[in-house]
Amino acid sequence: MRKMTLQNRTKIALLIILDAFFINISYVFSLMLHKLSIHLGEFRWIQFLYRFPLLTLILLVTFVFFKIYKISWKNASFIDIVKLAVATTIASVVAAFADYFVMKSQLITITLSTGEQKLYWVYPYAAYFDGLLITLVFIIGSRIFYRLVDTIIKERYRNSGINADKRIMIIGAGAMGTTVLKEMQQGGYRFGNPVVIVDDDKNKNGYSVSGVPIVGDCDIIPDIAKRYKVNEIIYCIPSAEPDRKKEILNICMSTGCDIKVSPGLDELSNAKDKIYEKFRKVDILDLLSRPEVKLDPEVCKYVTDQTILVTGGGGSIGSELCRQIARYRPEKIVIFDIYENEAFTLKNSLDSKYYGNPEIAIRIGSVRDISRLKEVFEEFHPSCVFHAAAHKHVPLMEDSPLEAIKNNILGTYNTALCSNDYKVKNFVLLSTDKAVNPANVMGATKRVAELIVQHFSRISSDTKFAAVRFGNVLGSHGSVIPIFKKQLENGGPITVTHPDITRYFMTIPEAAQLVVQAGGLASGGEIFVLDMGEPVKIVTLAENLIKLSGFEPYKDIDIVFTGLRPGEKLYEELSLEEENENRRTTQNSKIFVTSPVDFDDELLIEYISKINRLSPQKARLFLKALVPNFTGADK
């Protein structure tokens, strides 16, 4: 619970004093309305003074009980005014009953000048009703007056404040848009001046929110931005369909304005003055037309209270895999990697977040070294193994095919063998869409790795072996986005290999979630594939990234086509034709399982046994023998 500041305590004290004054003035007026003071004279006013402490106390206590003094009248709604009216009414009724039972209000006889005698209540109960109405007028009126003055002062800041020149368009007149607008107004416009709202709902056009007009729909954003001299746009429609969101953001980018995206309402904290800090610049992911797939966290609980081994755990995918696994509270995560620096950084970040629960251990070594792997398995006896260690850079592996074979094939075999020998419950291989009809060494080695997983699934009685196949991961080491950003920092140009090249994309967290989920869905031998939507042109990504950086493609920043690199295909596939024959979905409609393709197990094991004696010159022929559809064997 936050402590009340001195400023807030002072405001409340002043409000209580002001309310006490209004309460008594109101009931004085109510007595005068009855015109009976001429008959009761001083006696009547003395009776009122007797009632003053009790009447004031009852109303103020009722206000406190209804938390009237915790209402921010700068932001008050109609509900708050109703709440104040109800509190005042209840207090007046209680005061009337208290008068009857405590003050014992009585009838007295008054002789008029005509000699006629009349009965009068010393303090008539009708005065409580009149006093109630007058009190409401004074108290509600004072709050409205305060809000009016506050608005006038802020309007002066709006016209002369330091950020008055930042003219903002808000996209979306729904809950998020109106929340953002009000927060900016209540912040004294120090973050900028919202001048117009745009919304696709034609029924809202012509209306206004807190004095800001709703003008037109999103398709005419450029015209509206020009008319209202807008220089910043805030997108506030978190519930929009991905295709429409992409379309609107593309329209916004054509204006040349700065573009920000608001958080969802569920992301907002109680600290309203920090809402602007939660705005972010438009990310390239916002411009992909498919939503991020949400996976079932219940399926992932098989890692809870278990010891988990992640090979290649310090890499971009492996480290995110460790973060996702840590959410489900395993007993221990073992990071196995040949590169110590990233693993050490990951351990520190996880320890600072989870305070040693789960325990994070690092072991340095290579998956090529079977003896080192056995040492680690003997030390920790993991129940789940996620095999992320691999050489993944396509052009580099074209130059060093034997190294790719040793790391990706022999390393997978060694890790799978240890998992089987030590009776690991789940083994999950991270594969790639480049393994489908591979045109490069990296893809061919990952296809052999998939065959190794299916081989061990056939012979193992204790371990569930599975593989997960997915496309390019945005933000991973070697992915196009970091390369494009670096080229932008250097002033361009951005290099794209071919104008027609396309790829499937997903985020690092999404890829890691899929891998964890696959372990829970596996029964043995599956290759899980994510429904990744439509492929995206790389040149479109480059153009959008240039626009997001405030430049115009081909004018401010050029895009140069360099030609396909060794082993690179124009497009990737998610599954083989043979695998699609009996393809089925899992309990998650966005994940499907391919049908295994028959292969010669004996040939596979025979070739793997020859890797340590294999010469670099024979590497591609080695891959061709195991993967007949590998098209890069003759290079």
Tab-separated table of C-alpha atoms in Angstrom, residues 39-478:
chain	number	residue	atom	x	y	z
A	39	HIS	CA	-41.724	33.195	14.687
A	40	LEU	CA	-39.040	31.203	16.500
A	41	GLY	CA	-36.443	33.947	16.530
A	42	GLU	CA	-33.231	33.235	18.396
A	43	PHE	CA	-34.610	30.017	19.842
A	44	ARG	CA	-34.747	28.446	16.357
A	45	TRP	CA	-31.130	29.330	15.509
A	46	ILE	CA	-29.936	28.047	18.874
A	47	GLN	CA	-31.627	24.755	18.050
A	48	PHE	CA	-29.691	24.702	14.751
A	49	LEU	CA	-26.412	25.368	16.554
A	50	TYR	CA	-27.149	22.430	18.853
A	51	ARG	CA	-27.526	20.234	15.787
A	52	PHE	CA	-24.460	21.593	13.984
A	53	PRO	CA	-21.824	19.156	15.369
A	54	LEU	CA	-23.946	16.014	14.890
A	55	LEU	CA	-25.157	16.966	11.406
A	56	THR	CA	-21.651	17.814	10.194
A	57	LEU	CA	-20.131	14.691	11.725
A	58	ILE	CA	-22.715	12.376	10.148
A	59	LEU	CA	-22.209	13.765	6.634
A	60	LEU	CA	-18.411	13.798	6.824
A	61	VAL	CA	-18.220	10.256	8.258
A	62	THR	CA	-20.537	9.057	5.489
A	63	PHE	CA	-18.309	10.710	2.877
A	64	VAL	CA	-15.282	8.959	4.358
A	65	PHE	CA	-17.136	5.621	4.415
A	66	PHE	CA	-18.036	5.990	0.721
A	67	LYS	CA	-14.410	7.003	-0.034
A	68	ILE	CA	-15.539	10.308	-1.513
A	69	TYR	CA	-12.200	11.867	-0.594
A	70	LYS	CA	-10.305	9.243	-2.606
A	71	ILE	CA	-11.993	10.259	-5.845
A	72	SER	CA	-9.742	12.121	-8.267
A	73	TRP	CA	-12.112	14.862	-9.361
A	74	LYS	CA	-9.844	15.765	-12.263
A	75	ASN	CA	-10.741	12.353	-13.717
A	76	ALA	CA	-14.174	11.874	-12.139
A	77	SER	CA	-16.910	10.130	-14.075
A	78	PHE	CA	-20.701	10.198	-13.871
A	79	ILE	CA	-20.500	7.190	-11.520
A	80	ASP	CA	-18.462	9.259	-9.052
A	81	ILE	CA	-21.097	12.013	-9.042
A	82	VAL	CA	-23.835	9.424	-8.431
A	83	LYS	CA	-21.729	7.994	-5.609
A	84	LEU	CA	-21.491	11.458	-4.000
A	85	ALA	CA	-25.258	11.996	-4.368
A	86	VAL	CA	-26.028	8.619	-2.765
A	87	ALA	CA	-23.659	9.315	0.139
A	88	THR	CA	-25.242	12.748	0.758
A	89	THR	CA	-28.773	11.295	0.639
A	90	ILE	CA	-27.955	8.508	3.078
A	91	ALA	CA	-26.256	10.970	5.433
A	92	SER	CA	-29.302	13.304	5.401
A	93	VAL	CA	-31.675	10.424	6.216
A	94	VAL	CA	-29.410	9.273	9.043
A	95	ALA	CA	-29.236	12.875	10.348
A	96	ALA	CA	-33.037	13.138	10.361
A	97	PHE	CA	-33.357	9.897	12.356
A	98	ALA	CA	-30.614	11.012	14.711
A	99	ASP	CA	-32.504	14.282	15.267
A	100	TYR	CA	-35.606	12.352	16.216
A	101	PHE	CA	-33.921	9.838	18.538
A	102	VAL	CA	-30.977	11.853	19.886
A	103	MET	CA	-31.950	15.545	19.778
A	104	LYS	CA	-35.592	14.735	20.495
A	105	SER	CA	-36.934	17.391	18.128
A	106	GLN	CA	-40.286	18.450	19.535
A	107	LEU	CA	-43.434	20.421	18.742
A	108	ILE	CA	-43.932	23.853	20.326
A	109	THR	CA	-46.946	26.148	20.316
A	110	ILE	CA	-46.558	29.618	18.800
A	111	THR	CA	-49.183	32.372	19.269
A	112	LEU	CA	-49.412	34.543	16.177
A	113	SER	CA	-50.150	38.304	16.254
A	114	THR	CA	-53.721	37.553	15.303
A	115	GLY	CA	-54.068	35.559	18.482
A	116	GLU	CA	-54.176	32.309	16.551
A	117	GLN	CA	-52.065	29.473	17.946
A	118	LYS	CA	-50.096	27.057	15.727
A	119	LEU	CA	-47.912	23.972	16.311
A	120	TYR	CA	-44.381	24.007	14.848
A	121	TRP	CA	-41.486	21.593	14.926
A	122	VAL	CA	-38.510	23.281	16.551
A	123	TYR	CA	-36.468	21.911	13.633
A	124	PRO	CA	-38.751	20.759	10.784
A	125	TYR	CA	-37.776	17.508	9.054
A	126	ALA	CA	-38.594	19.019	5.674
A	127	ALA	CA	-35.517	21.168	6.214
A	128	TYR	CA	-33.400	18.044	5.881
A	129	PHE	CA	-34.759	17.429	2.401
A	130	ASP	CA	-34.134	21.021	1.348
A	131	GLY	CA	-30.712	20.892	2.971
A	132	LEU	CA	-29.916	17.701	1.024
A	133	LEU	CA	-30.641	19.372	-2.315
A	134	ILE	CA	-28.720	22.539	-1.480
A	135	THR	CA	-25.771	20.509	-0.143
A	136	LEU	CA	-25.607	18.548	-3.393
A	137	VAL	CA	-25.596	21.781	-5.395
A	138	PHE	CA	-22.751	23.247	-3.340
A	139	ILE	CA	-20.568	20.124	-3.056
A	140	ILE	CA	-20.997	18.806	-6.617
A	141	GLY	CA	-20.718	22.344	-7.936
A	142	SER	CA	-17.424	22.851	-6.112
A	143	ARG	CA	-16.003	19.690	-7.696
A	144	ILE	CA	-17.148	20.706	-11.162
A	145	PHE	CA	-15.709	24.187	-10.646
A	146	TYR	CA	-12.357	22.653	-9.601
A	147	ARG	CA	-12.302	20.446	-12.687
A	148	LEU	CA	-13.189	23.389	-14.922
A	149	VAL	CA	-10.362	25.513	-13.524
A	150	ASP	CA	-7.940	22.593	-13.861
A	151	THR	CA	-8.959	22.145	-17.518
A	152	ILE	CA	-8.513	25.864	-18.256
A	153	ILE	CA	-5.031	25.814	-16.713
A	154	LYS	CA	-4.070	22.734	-18.738
A	155	GLU	CA	-5.404	24.333	-21.907
A	156	ARG	CA	-2.978	27.180	-21.296
A	157	TYR	CA	-0.176	24.618	-20.946
A	158	ARG	CA	-1.486	22.956	-24.081
A	159	ASN	CA	-1.052	26.167	-26.036
A	160	SER	CA	2.242	27.212	-24.491
A	161	GLY	CA	3.842	24.058	-23.034
A	162	ILE	CA	7.249	22.754	-24.081
A	163	ASN	CA	5.659	19.919	-26.130
A	164	ALA	CA	2.816	21.944	-27.596
A	165	ASP	CA	4.441	21.655	-31.031
A	166	LYS	CA	4.144	17.847	-30.990
A	167	ARG	CA	0.758	17.391	-32.618
A	168	ILE	CA	-0.521	13.858	-32.139
A	169	MET	CA	-3.031	11.739	-34.034
A	170	ILE	CA	-4.593	8.873	-32.062
A	171	ILE	CA	-5.769	5.898	-34.100
A	172	GLY	CA	-8.719	4.221	-32.398
A	173	ALA	CA	-11.506	5.825	-30.371
A	174	GLY	CA	-12.043	2.692	-28.269
A	175	ALA	CA	-11.027	1.947	-24.696
A	176	MET	CA	-7.285	2.124	-25.376
A	177	GLY	CA	-7.457	5.274	-27.476
A	178	THR	CA	-9.582	7.207	-24.973
A	179	THR	CA	-7.377	6.031	-22.103
A	180	VAL	CA	-4.258	7.282	-23.881
A	181	LEU	CA	-5.942	10.599	-24.705
A	182	LYS	CA	-7.070	11.255	-21.134
A	183	GLU	CA	-3.712	10.285	-19.679
A	184	MET	CA	-1.973	12.751	-21.974
A	185	GLN	CA	-4.401	15.507	-21.061
A	186	GLN	CA	-4.097	14.792	-17.354
A	187	GLY	CA	-0.320	14.899	-17.738
A	188	GLY	CA	-0.555	18.560	-18.713
A	189	TYR	CA	0.248	17.781	-22.369
A	190	ARG	CA	3.908	17.411	-21.474
A	191	PHE	CA	4.089	14.435	-23.857
A	192	GLY	CA	2.438	16.288	-26.714
A	193	ASN	CA	-0.845	17.704	-27.924
A	194	PRO	CA	-3.487	15.206	-29.178
A	195	VAL	CA	-5.364	17.104	-31.879
A	196	VAL	CA	-7.359	14.452	-33.742
A	197	ILE	CA	-8.674	10.893	-33.450
A	198	VAL	CA	-9.197	8.523	-36.382
A	199	ASP	CA	-11.477	5.484	-36.220
A	200	ASP	CA	-12.922	3.056	-38.780
A	201	ASP	CA	-16.288	3.082	-36.986
A	202	LYS	CA	-18.319	5.565	-39.038
A	203	ASN	CA	-20.830	5.917	-36.188
A	204	LYS	CA	-18.143	7.674	-34.137
A	205	ASN	CA	-17.214	10.208	-36.804
A	206	GLY	CA	-18.330	13.727	-35.994
A	207	TYR	CA	-18.170	13.155	-32.246
A	208	SER	CA	-15.337	14.104	-29.913
A	209	VAL	CA	-13.560	12.685	-26.865
A	210	SER	CA	-12.525	15.217	-24.193
A	211	GLY	CA	-12.666	17.960	-26.786
A	212	VAL	CA	-10.617	16.096	-29.435
A	213	PRO	CA	-12.587	15.474	-32.666
A	214	ILE	CA	-13.017	12.049	-34.283
A	215	VAL	CA	-12.436	12.693	-37.975
A	216	GLY	CA	-12.680	10.093	-40.745
A	217	ASP	CA	-11.418	6.532	-41.005
A	218	CYS	CA	-7.965	4.999	-41.248
A	219	ASP	CA	-7.904	4.913	-45.047
A	220	ILE	CA	-7.590	8.717	-45.218
A	221	ILE	CA	-4.953	9.077	-42.483
A	222	PRO	CA	-2.483	10.910	-44.774
A	223	ASP	CA	-5.080	13.601	-45.621
A	224	ILE	CA	-6.074	14.029	-41.968
A	225	ALA	CA	-2.438	14.173	-40.856
A	226	LYS	CA	-1.783	16.944	-43.377
A	227	ARG	CA	-4.921	18.888	-42.447
A	228	TYR	CA	-4.188	18.820	-38.704
A	229	LYS	CA	-0.404	19.247	-39.145
A	230	VAL	CA	0.257	15.988	-37.284
A	231	ASN	CA	3.863	14.957	-36.616
A	232	GLU	CA	3.295	11.893	-34.401
A	233	ILE	CA	0.796	9.033	-34.695
A	234	ILE	CA	-0.086	6.646	-31.854
A	235	TYR	CA	-1.707	3.347	-32.879
A	236	CYS	CA	-4.234	2.345	-30.191
A	237	ILE	CA	-6.191	-0.641	-31.573
A	238	PRO	CA	-4.656	-3.704	-29.854
A	239	SER	CA	-7.612	-5.901	-30.858
A	240	ALA	CA	-7.343	-5.288	-34.620
A	241	GLU	CA	-6.900	-8.242	-36.955
A	242	PRO	CA	-3.253	-8.693	-38.057
A	243	ASP	CA	-3.993	-7.943	-41.719
A	244	ARG	CA	-5.824	-4.708	-40.850
A	245	LYS	CA	-3.141	-3.676	-38.383
A	246	LYS	CA	-0.471	-4.174	-41.027
A	247	GLU	CA	-2.542	-2.195	-43.540
A	248	ILE	CA	-3.091	0.720	-41.142
A	249	LEU	CA	0.567	0.886	-40.113
A	250	ASN	CA	1.611	0.891	-43.770
A	251	ILE	CA	-0.746	3.821	-44.357
A	252	CYS	CA	0.760	5.606	-41.336
A	253	MET	CA	4.282	5.116	-42.659
A	254	SER	CA	3.338	6.968	-45.850
A	255	THR	CA	2.727	10.164	-43.803
A	256	GLY	CA	6.347	10.589	-42.708
A	257	CYS	CA	5.189	11.020	-39.083
A	258	ASP	CA	6.758	9.314	-36.102
A	259	ILE	CA	4.689	6.210	-35.317
A	260	LYS	CA	4.240	4.580	-31.929
A	261	VAL	CA	2.174	1.612	-30.754
A	262	SER	CA	0.322	1.680	-27.451
A	263	PRO	CA	0.310	-1.276	-25.057
A	264	GLY	CA	-2.810	-3.357	-24.444
A	265	LEU	CA	-5.065	-2.375	-21.540
A	266	ASP	CA	-3.939	-5.492	-19.661
A	267	GLU	CA	-0.335	-4.239	-19.808
A	268	LEU	CA	-1.063	-0.958	-18.034
A	269	SER	CA	-0.072	-0.568	-14.401
A	270	ASN	CA	-1.770	1.619	-11.817
A	271	ALA	CA	0.921	4.258	-12.326
A	272	LYS	CA	-0.970	6.153	-14.991
A	273	ASP	CA	1.675	8.822	-15.337
A	274	LYS	CA	3.968	6.170	-16.845
A	275	ILE	CA	1.666	5.125	-19.665
A	276	TYR	CA	3.676	7.083	-22.220
A	277	GLU	CA	6.782	5.127	-21.241
A	278	LYS	CA	5.014	1.956	-22.401
A	279	PHE	CA	4.599	3.233	-25.955
A	280	ARG	CA	7.033	1.663	-28.378
A	281	LYS	CA	8.134	2.311	-31.895
A	282	VAL	CA	6.621	0.180	-34.624
A	283	ASP	CA	8.575	-3.052	-34.918
A	284	ILE	CA	9.089	-5.030	-38.096
A	285	LEU	CA	7.016	-7.814	-36.483
A	286	ASP	CA	3.991	-5.461	-36.476
A	287	LEU	CA	4.146	-5.472	-40.265
A	288	LEU	CA	3.958	-9.248	-40.612
A	289	SER	CA	0.416	-10.252	-41.484
A	290	ARG	CA	0.167	-13.265	-39.219
A	291	PRO	CA	-0.420	-13.258	-35.457
A	292	GLU	CA	2.063	-14.748	-33.048
A	293	VAL	CA	0.847	-18.231	-32.165
A	294	LYS	CA	-0.168	-18.660	-28.537
A	295	LEU	CA	0.690	-22.079	-27.170
A	296	ASP	CA	-0.915	-24.025	-24.341
A	297	PRO	CA	1.141	-23.570	-21.160
A	298	GLU	CA	-0.453	-26.629	-19.538
A	299	VAL	CA	1.293	-28.936	-22.013
A	300	CYS	CA	4.662	-27.508	-20.971
A	301	LYS	CA	4.374	-28.445	-17.311
A	302	TYR	CA	6.174	-31.728	-17.913
A	303	VAL	CA	9.415	-29.817	-17.217
A	304	THR	CA	8.272	-28.707	-13.750
A	305	ASP	CA	10.539	-29.990	-10.939
A	306	GLN	CA	12.782	-31.718	-13.493
A	307	THR	CA	16.429	-31.351	-14.508
A	308	ILE	CA	16.637	-29.965	-18.031
A	309	LEU	CA	19.701	-30.031	-20.287
A	310	VAL	CA	19.908	-27.535	-23.165
A	311	THR	CA	22.769	-28.008	-25.612
A	312	GLY	CA	23.792	-24.776	-27.316
A	313	GLY	CA	22.023	-23.066	-24.416
A	314	GLY	CA	23.974	-19.843	-24.812
A	315	GLY	CA	22.860	-19.193	-28.398
A	316	SER	CA	20.026	-16.914	-29.481
A	317	ILE	CA	17.464	-19.757	-29.684
A	318	GLY	CA	18.969	-21.856	-26.887
A	319	SER	CA	19.018	-18.947	-24.429
A	320	GLU	CA	15.379	-18.091	-25.127
A	321	LEU	CA	14.568	-21.766	-24.729
A	322	CYS	CA	16.118	-21.643	-21.248
A	323	ARG	CA	14.034	-18.555	-20.403
A	324	GLN	CA	10.813	-20.229	-21.520
A	325	ILE	CA	11.620	-23.417	-19.608
A	326	ALA	CA	12.412	-21.417	-16.453
A	327	ARG	CA	8.829	-20.095	-16.425
A	328	TYR	CA	7.587	-23.598	-15.594
A	329	ARG	CA	9.808	-23.966	-12.513
A	330	PRO	CA	12.106	-26.879	-13.286
A	331	GLU	CA	14.420	-27.945	-10.495
A	332	LYS	CA	17.547	-27.278	-12.552
A	333	ILE	CA	18.576	-26.054	-16.012
A	334	VAL	CA	21.956	-27.185	-17.321
A	335	ILE	CA	23.369	-24.929	-20.047
A	336	PHE	CA	25.807	-26.903	-22.190
A	337	ASP	CA	27.760	-24.786	-24.669
A	338	ILE	CA	31.221	-24.485	-26.152
A	339	TYR	CA	31.133	-20.674	-25.877
A	340	GLU	CA	31.262	-19.541	-22.258
A	341	ASN	CA	30.527	-15.796	-22.461
A	342	GLU	CA	26.891	-15.919	-23.595
A	343	ALA	CA	26.163	-18.834	-21.260
A	344	PHE	CA	27.560	-16.852	-18.321
A	345	THR	CA	25.437	-13.795	-19.221
A	346	LEU	CA	22.324	-15.979	-19.464
A	347	LYS	CA	22.960	-17.574	-16.075
A	348	ASN	CA	23.302	-14.156	-14.437
A	349	SER	CA	20.052	-12.888	-15.964
A	350	LEU	CA	18.116	-16.014	-14.911
A	351	ASP	CA	19.582	-15.970	-11.402
A	352	SER	CA	18.649	-12.314	-10.941
A	353	LYS	CA	15.091	-13.047	-12.070
A	354	TYR	CA	14.422	-16.362	-10.312
A	355	TYR	CA	16.845	-16.126	-7.337
A	356	GLY	CA	18.224	-19.623	-7.785
A	357	ASN	CA	14.911	-21.393	-8.309
A	358	PRO	CA	15.457	-23.024	-10.746
A	359	GLU	CA	19.140	-23.620	-10.209
A	360	ILE	CA	21.190	-22.700	-13.276
A	361	ALA	CA	24.360	-24.690	-14.051
A	362	ILE	CA	26.839	-24.162	-16.877
A	363	ARG	CA	29.017	-26.877	-18.352
A	364	ILE	CA	31.434	-26.071	-21.153
A	365	GLY	CA	31.998	-28.613	-23.888
A	366	SER	CA	31.227	-29.727	-27.419
A	367	VAL	CA	28.532	-32.133	-28.547
A	368	ARG	CA	31.175	-33.675	-30.821
A	369	ASP	CA	32.947	-34.974	-27.710
A	370	ILE	CA	31.019	-38.066	-26.548
A	371	SER	CA	33.151	-38.497	-23.432
A	372	ARG	CA	32.398	-34.927	-22.267
A	373	LEU	CA	28.699	-35.455	-22.910
A	374	LYS	CA	28.760	-38.632	-20.797
A	375	GLU	CA	30.407	-36.723	-17.948
A	376	VAL	CA	27.621	-34.141	-17.988
A	377	PHE	CA	24.861	-36.780	-18.218
A	378	GLU	CA	26.457	-38.740	-15.369
A	379	GLU	CA	26.673	-35.619	-13.203
A	380	PHE	CA	23.113	-34.346	-13.694
A	381	HIS	CA	20.998	-37.268	-15.025
A	382	PRO	CA	18.638	-34.907	-16.916
A	383	SER	CA	15.052	-35.944	-17.510
A	384	CYS	CA	14.629	-33.738	-20.597
A	385	VAL	CA	17.146	-32.764	-23.289
A	386	PHE	CA	16.673	-29.950	-25.799
A	387	HIS	CA	19.283	-30.177	-28.534
A	388	ALA	CA	19.870	-26.685	-29.959
A	389	ALA	CA	23.635	-26.922	-30.553
A	390	ALA	CA	24.372	-26.693	-34.277
A	391	HIS	CA	26.127	-24.761	-37.003
A	392	LYS	CA	23.308	-22.825	-38.695
A	393	HIS	CA	24.894	-20.224	-40.975
A	394	VAL	CA	24.157	-21.385	-44.532
A	395	PRO	CA	26.963	-19.695	-46.557
A	396	LEU	CA	29.647	-20.504	-43.957
A	397	MET	CA	28.700	-24.173	-43.912
A	398	GLU	CA	28.991	-24.266	-47.712
A	399	ASP	CA	32.666	-23.469	-47.212
A	400	SER	CA	33.150	-25.913	-44.320
A	401	PRO	CA	30.872	-28.891	-45.008
A	402	LEU	CA	32.813	-31.388	-42.914
A	403	GLU	CA	32.567	-29.148	-39.841
A	404	ALA	CA	28.811	-28.952	-40.364
A	405	ILE	CA	28.653	-32.758	-40.561
A	406	LYS	CA	30.683	-33.202	-37.368
A	407	ASN	CA	28.678	-30.671	-35.379
A	408	ASN	CA	25.160	-31.144	-36.725
A	409	ILE	CA	25.150	-34.880	-37.461
A	410	LEU	CA	27.714	-36.427	-35.132
A	411	GLY	CA	26.796	-33.971	-32.373
A	412	THR	CA	23.124	-34.919	-32.667
A	413	TYR	CA	23.935	-38.618	-32.685
A	414	ASN	CA	26.162	-38.301	-29.569
A	415	THR	CA	23.528	-36.333	-27.651
A	416	ALA	CA	20.740	-38.715	-28.664
A	417	LEU	CA	22.866	-41.741	-27.747
A	418	CYS	CA	23.581	-40.366	-24.265
A	419	SER	CA	19.895	-39.501	-23.829
A	420	ASN	CA	18.934	-43.074	-24.660
A	421	ASP	CA	21.659	-44.624	-22.476
A	422	TYR	CA	20.752	-42.463	-19.470
A	423	LYS	CA	16.998	-43.055	-19.957
A	424	VAL	CA	16.067	-39.413	-20.511
A	425	LYS	CA	12.290	-39.007	-20.690
A	426	ASN	CA	12.156	-36.468	-23.545
A	427	PHE	CA	14.594	-35.523	-26.290
A	428	VAL	CA	13.689	-32.644	-28.623
A	429	LEU	CA	15.791	-31.635	-31.635
A	430	LEU	CA	15.614	-28.107	-33.037
A	431	SER	CA	15.474	-28.447	-36.812
A	432	THR	CA	14.803	-26.059	-39.716
A	433	ASP	CA	12.684	-25.725	-42.831
A	434	LYS	CA	15.966	-25.818	-44.772
A	435	ALA	CA	16.005	-29.571	-44.080
A	436	VAL	CA	13.153	-29.987	-46.588
A	437	ASN	CA	14.508	-30.741	-50.079
A	438	PRO	CA	17.828	-29.238	-48.972
A	439	ALA	CA	19.867	-27.167	-51.390
A	440	ASN	CA	22.688	-26.466	-48.940
A	441	VAL	CA	24.969	-28.317	-46.566
A	442	MET	CA	23.376	-26.922	-43.428
A	443	GLY	CA	19.899	-28.072	-44.500
A	444	ALA	CA	21.175	-31.518	-45.492
A	445	THR	CA	22.914	-32.020	-42.123
A	446	LYS	CA	19.741	-31.026	-40.279
A	447	ARG	CA	17.748	-33.498	-42.369
A	448	VAL	CA	20.154	-36.253	-41.288
A	449	ALA	CA	19.712	-35.041	-37.699
A	450	GLU	CA	15.951	-35.559	-38.104
A	451	LEU	CA	16.600	-39.110	-39.359
A	452	ILE	CA	18.765	-39.743	-36.272
A	453	VAL	CA	15.868	-38.684	-34.040
A	454	GLN	CA	13.501	-41.034	-35.855
A	455	HIS	CA	16.064	-43.853	-35.666
A	456	PHE	CA	16.420	-43.558	-31.894
A	457	SER	CA	12.653	-43.334	-31.534
A	458	ARG	CA	12.422	-46.775	-33.157
A	459	ILE	CA	14.991	-48.419	-30.902
A	460	SER	CA	14.378	-46.634	-27.590
A	461	SER	CA	12.013	-47.957	-24.948
A	462	ASP	CA	12.547	-45.176	-22.373
A	463	THR	CA	12.943	-41.908	-24.280
A	464	LYS	CA	10.462	-39.985	-26.425
A	465	PHE	CA	12.430	-38.568	-29.346
A	466	ALA	CA	10.963	-35.732	-31.426
A	467	ALA	CA	12.067	-32.889	-33.710
A	468	VAL	CA	10.669	-29.399	-34.250
A	469	ARG	CA	10.966	-27.791	-37.663
A	470	PHE	CA	10.475	-24.063	-38.090
A	471	GLY	CA	11.482	-21.196	-40.396
A	472	ASN	CA	13.615	-18.118	-39.941
A	473	VAL	CA	13.678	-16.601	-36.488
A	474	LEU	CA	13.549	-12.814	-36.292
A	475	GLY	CA	16.406	-11.413	-34.243
A	476	SER	CA	18.501	-14.563	-34.035
A	477	HIS	CA	22.216	-14.492	-34.799
A	478	GLY	CA	22.660	-14.303	-38.560
